[in-house]
Amino acid sequence: MILFSRFRPAMDAPSIDALLSELTPPQRDAVQHIDGPMLILAGPGSGKTRVVTHRIAYLLAQDIADWQIAALTFTNKAADEMRLRLDKLAPGQKVWMGTFHRFCAQLLRRYATMVGLQENYSIYDTSDSKQAMKRAIEAAGVSTTHATPDQIANVISKAKNQLVTAEVMQSQARSPKEVVAAKVYPVYQRQLLTANAVDFDDLLLHVANLLRHSSELRSELDQRFRYIMVDEYQDTNLAQYAIVRALSIDCPNLSVTGDPDQSIYGWRGADLNNILDFEKDYPSVKTVRLEQNYRSTPNVLRVADQLIRHNRRRKQKNLFTDNNEGDPVILRLFENGFEEADSIADEIVSAISTDVARPSDFAIFCRMNSLTRSLEHALRGRGVPYQIINGVEFYQRKEIKDVLAYLHLINNPAHDVALARVINTPTRGIGAKTLERLQSFADANRIPVLEAARRADEIESLAKRSVTMVQKFVAIYDRIAAKATAPLEELMRFLVQETKYDQFLKKNSSDSDDASPLANVDELITAAVDFDHRHPDDGSLEAFLEQVALVSDTDAFEENDERVTLMTLHASKGLEFPRVFIVGVEDDLLPHKRSKEDDAQFEEERRLLFVGITRAKEWLQLSCCKRRMIRGEPRPVVASPFLNELPLEEMVRVESSVPRNWLDDDIDQRRPDEWDLPEIQINDHATNTDSFGDDSFDFGANQDEGFDSIDEQTKESAATFGSAIDMAKRVTPDKETIANIGVLKTAADMVSDNRPPLTAFREGTLVRHYDYGEGTILAVSGRGPKRMARVQFADGEHNFRLAFAKLEVVR
DNA sequence: CAGGTAACCTTTTTT
DNA sequence: AGGTTACCTG
């Protein structure tokens, strides 16, 4: 587990001349800018980090004190990278570098009391705040029929990112969801305050409010951080905007770098206007454009450029490079996701074994974390070392969350979410009912739940037995809390024993599982010890918990490891790899189905692909499938409309492992139903749905042919191959735009359209269920998507929601 | 109240 | 496919 920055060797700083001599004229221009606002529009691979680090070194060389400079990034990894590189230019400097959230977390430690918190406040992670949200919804007494807890949480999160307070929201709420959220918001916020906790959004919100309401503090901090640099400015939201703005009034030496074409966090409140309007916000701004690309081949760059030109809302850029032409970009079509994974893994194996490349040269990007599964399997099966930068990570594991929850509760006895987690873990006879009663007592008295537990004997609704159990828990808690200031390792080992958590784990995990939870706990302890050593001066427990709360998945990335890297497109931003695969470039996946509601989201998806493409230095393959497992079911899928926007004529287009050419010259003579293409399903979905069984058979048959023959075949004929996209054009010859393709129904839609109309299900209808067999409908009720049917099967009655149930009409 | 099993629902991306 | 909840039994 990689939590912390790497060891840094000390070196002599280069002279100013040496510093500047390494730069191109536009880069030098930016580096030598000292006072006043600056906007650096930096295309991908244009040496942005180089400019930022050199500029900081330059500022330091002008005798500007290191503590007056702060560099804000979005990920810890970006900050680490920057620090590492700056240290080579300016050894031993103490410039503040880190994420926005960490910056705010540290300010908030100091000024906690000004927003009603104590300095040992806790940071709720996403799942913590989700738990807290559920409790707030219950306490607020609102009905969740029109908005799920998740949706409510989203609305509130969005509001916070827009600096909308609970009071303001109450007056502004319009849609039913907003009305519900507006009722929950103040309750949630009050519970957070009682718990002495903040969520991620609050870190920014509280600081923004501090700066807004205390002009004294604002000007003090403005003076303190005279030079502020913000990386990835296109991803800032309003709260972040307000914070840097407030810190750049008396000392407007704000320098931001970014690329509107790489803005991919709109869904979490990032506002593209922040960068697009920067020149309006700071009229005296100096703008520098870095357009030369030092990373990619012209082949890669042209593909990226062609794609991004389709976005309407952007600043035109001219990307260019002096690099060698390199290999053409490959577009590859596979039968299904397994084949895609196998092919990629084979290709990597072959490149490694022939010494063409090393594992760390490769990266595989996908839109969703779940897509890494089959890739992981394929790589593992071939013994290829890999690292996954994804969500199923260490800190999400139950045993880790449990131990951390104990630590949280020790650090902050008001941490209600942690208490709810551990009060009955391991089980000690305190059930859901008991907890609920403790919580409502706590709510009624506006005290933390642990405090309520201490006063359990005052709670009338509690059974005597329960009171005893709760008191026992409090006693255990007090015993471990007494060790709060002990070294982390001692504290953690003690708590695991004292709570009998180790025994609990042993008992529950004895069944076969290879990944041992106890080993994970040990790993956590190791990480804590590691932290202790690196941060001897910080108050260890609190600092450790903050560190853990603010690490992200992408921070685990280790570029020095000899491994293939698997990650989402989002996580890939800021990185580069010699050889890149982008998988699942399919409609409804990239662009994602839920991003199609408006143009802004659609363009963001295009930028996402742009980001992925521009990570590649010398070699790039995009791939899509005809079928893919979605939620455990194989479903037909269609190529992404974005593929249509690429310079296909200069790319190599390959279909893998289908023995015959699926795009021969005589293509037009074939009848549409012979075309073996996803698009065919538009014309003839019935054939396609019927052929699922056959497909899996085909898959097996293809494997028998071996990969060599596939490779030969594909390489040979690659140049003459067309693509699924060309086919799409032929199907709709007059219109080749995305918009049009977007309007076409996807094959997947066609399949679900195959479902019988809801009116086909009536009382007495004979139906078949894939599990229960045949049955008769006893009664139907409700309307629309909520329409229910009660069905009598041989083994009993079952209720179904007709819109979703896997029911066929027999008669 | 705990622990197991079965139904059910969910799926984008992350600090 | 995987995680979570609901319900049943001990």
PDB file of C-alpha atoms in Angstrom, chain A residues 644 675 725-737 740-741 744:
ATOM      1  CA  ASN A 644     -17.289   8.079 -36.047  1.00  0.00           C
ATOM      2  CA  TRP A 675     -23.881  -8.713 -41.963  1.00  0.00           C
ATOM      3  CA  ILE A 725     -18.645   2.843 -38.094  1.00  0.00           C
ATOM      4  CA  ASP A 726     -18.452   2.728 -41.810  1.00  0.00           C
ATOM      5  CA  MET A 727     -21.334   0.368 -41.678  1.00  0.00           C
ATOM      6  CA  ALA A 728     -23.312   2.751 -39.588  1.00  0.00           C
ATOM      7  CA  LYS A 729     -22.732   5.323 -42.252  1.00  0.00           C
ATOM      8  CA  ARG A 730     -23.995   3.007 -44.896  1.00  0.00           C
ATOM      9  CA  VAL A 731     -27.102   2.236 -42.964  1.00  0.00           C
ATOM     10  CA  THR A 732     -27.815   5.940 -42.755  1.00  0.00           C
ATOM     11  CA  PRO A 733     -25.907   7.273 -45.727  1.00  0.00           C
ATOM     12  CA  ASP A 734     -27.239  10.782 -45.661  1.00  0.00           C
ATOM     13  CA  LYS A 735     -26.300  11.596 -42.095  1.00  0.00           C
ATOM     14  CA  GLU A 736     -23.086  10.694 -40.441  1.00  0.00           C
ATOM     15  CA  THR A 737     -23.196  12.918 -37.447  1.00  0.00           C
ATOM     16  CA  ASN A 740     -28.014  11.053 -35.772  1.00  0.00           C
ATOM     17  CA  ILE A 741     -26.301   7.974 -34.505  1.00  0.00           C
ATOM     18  CA  LEU A 744     -30.701   5.428 -33.575  1.00  0.00           C
TER      19      LEU A 744
END
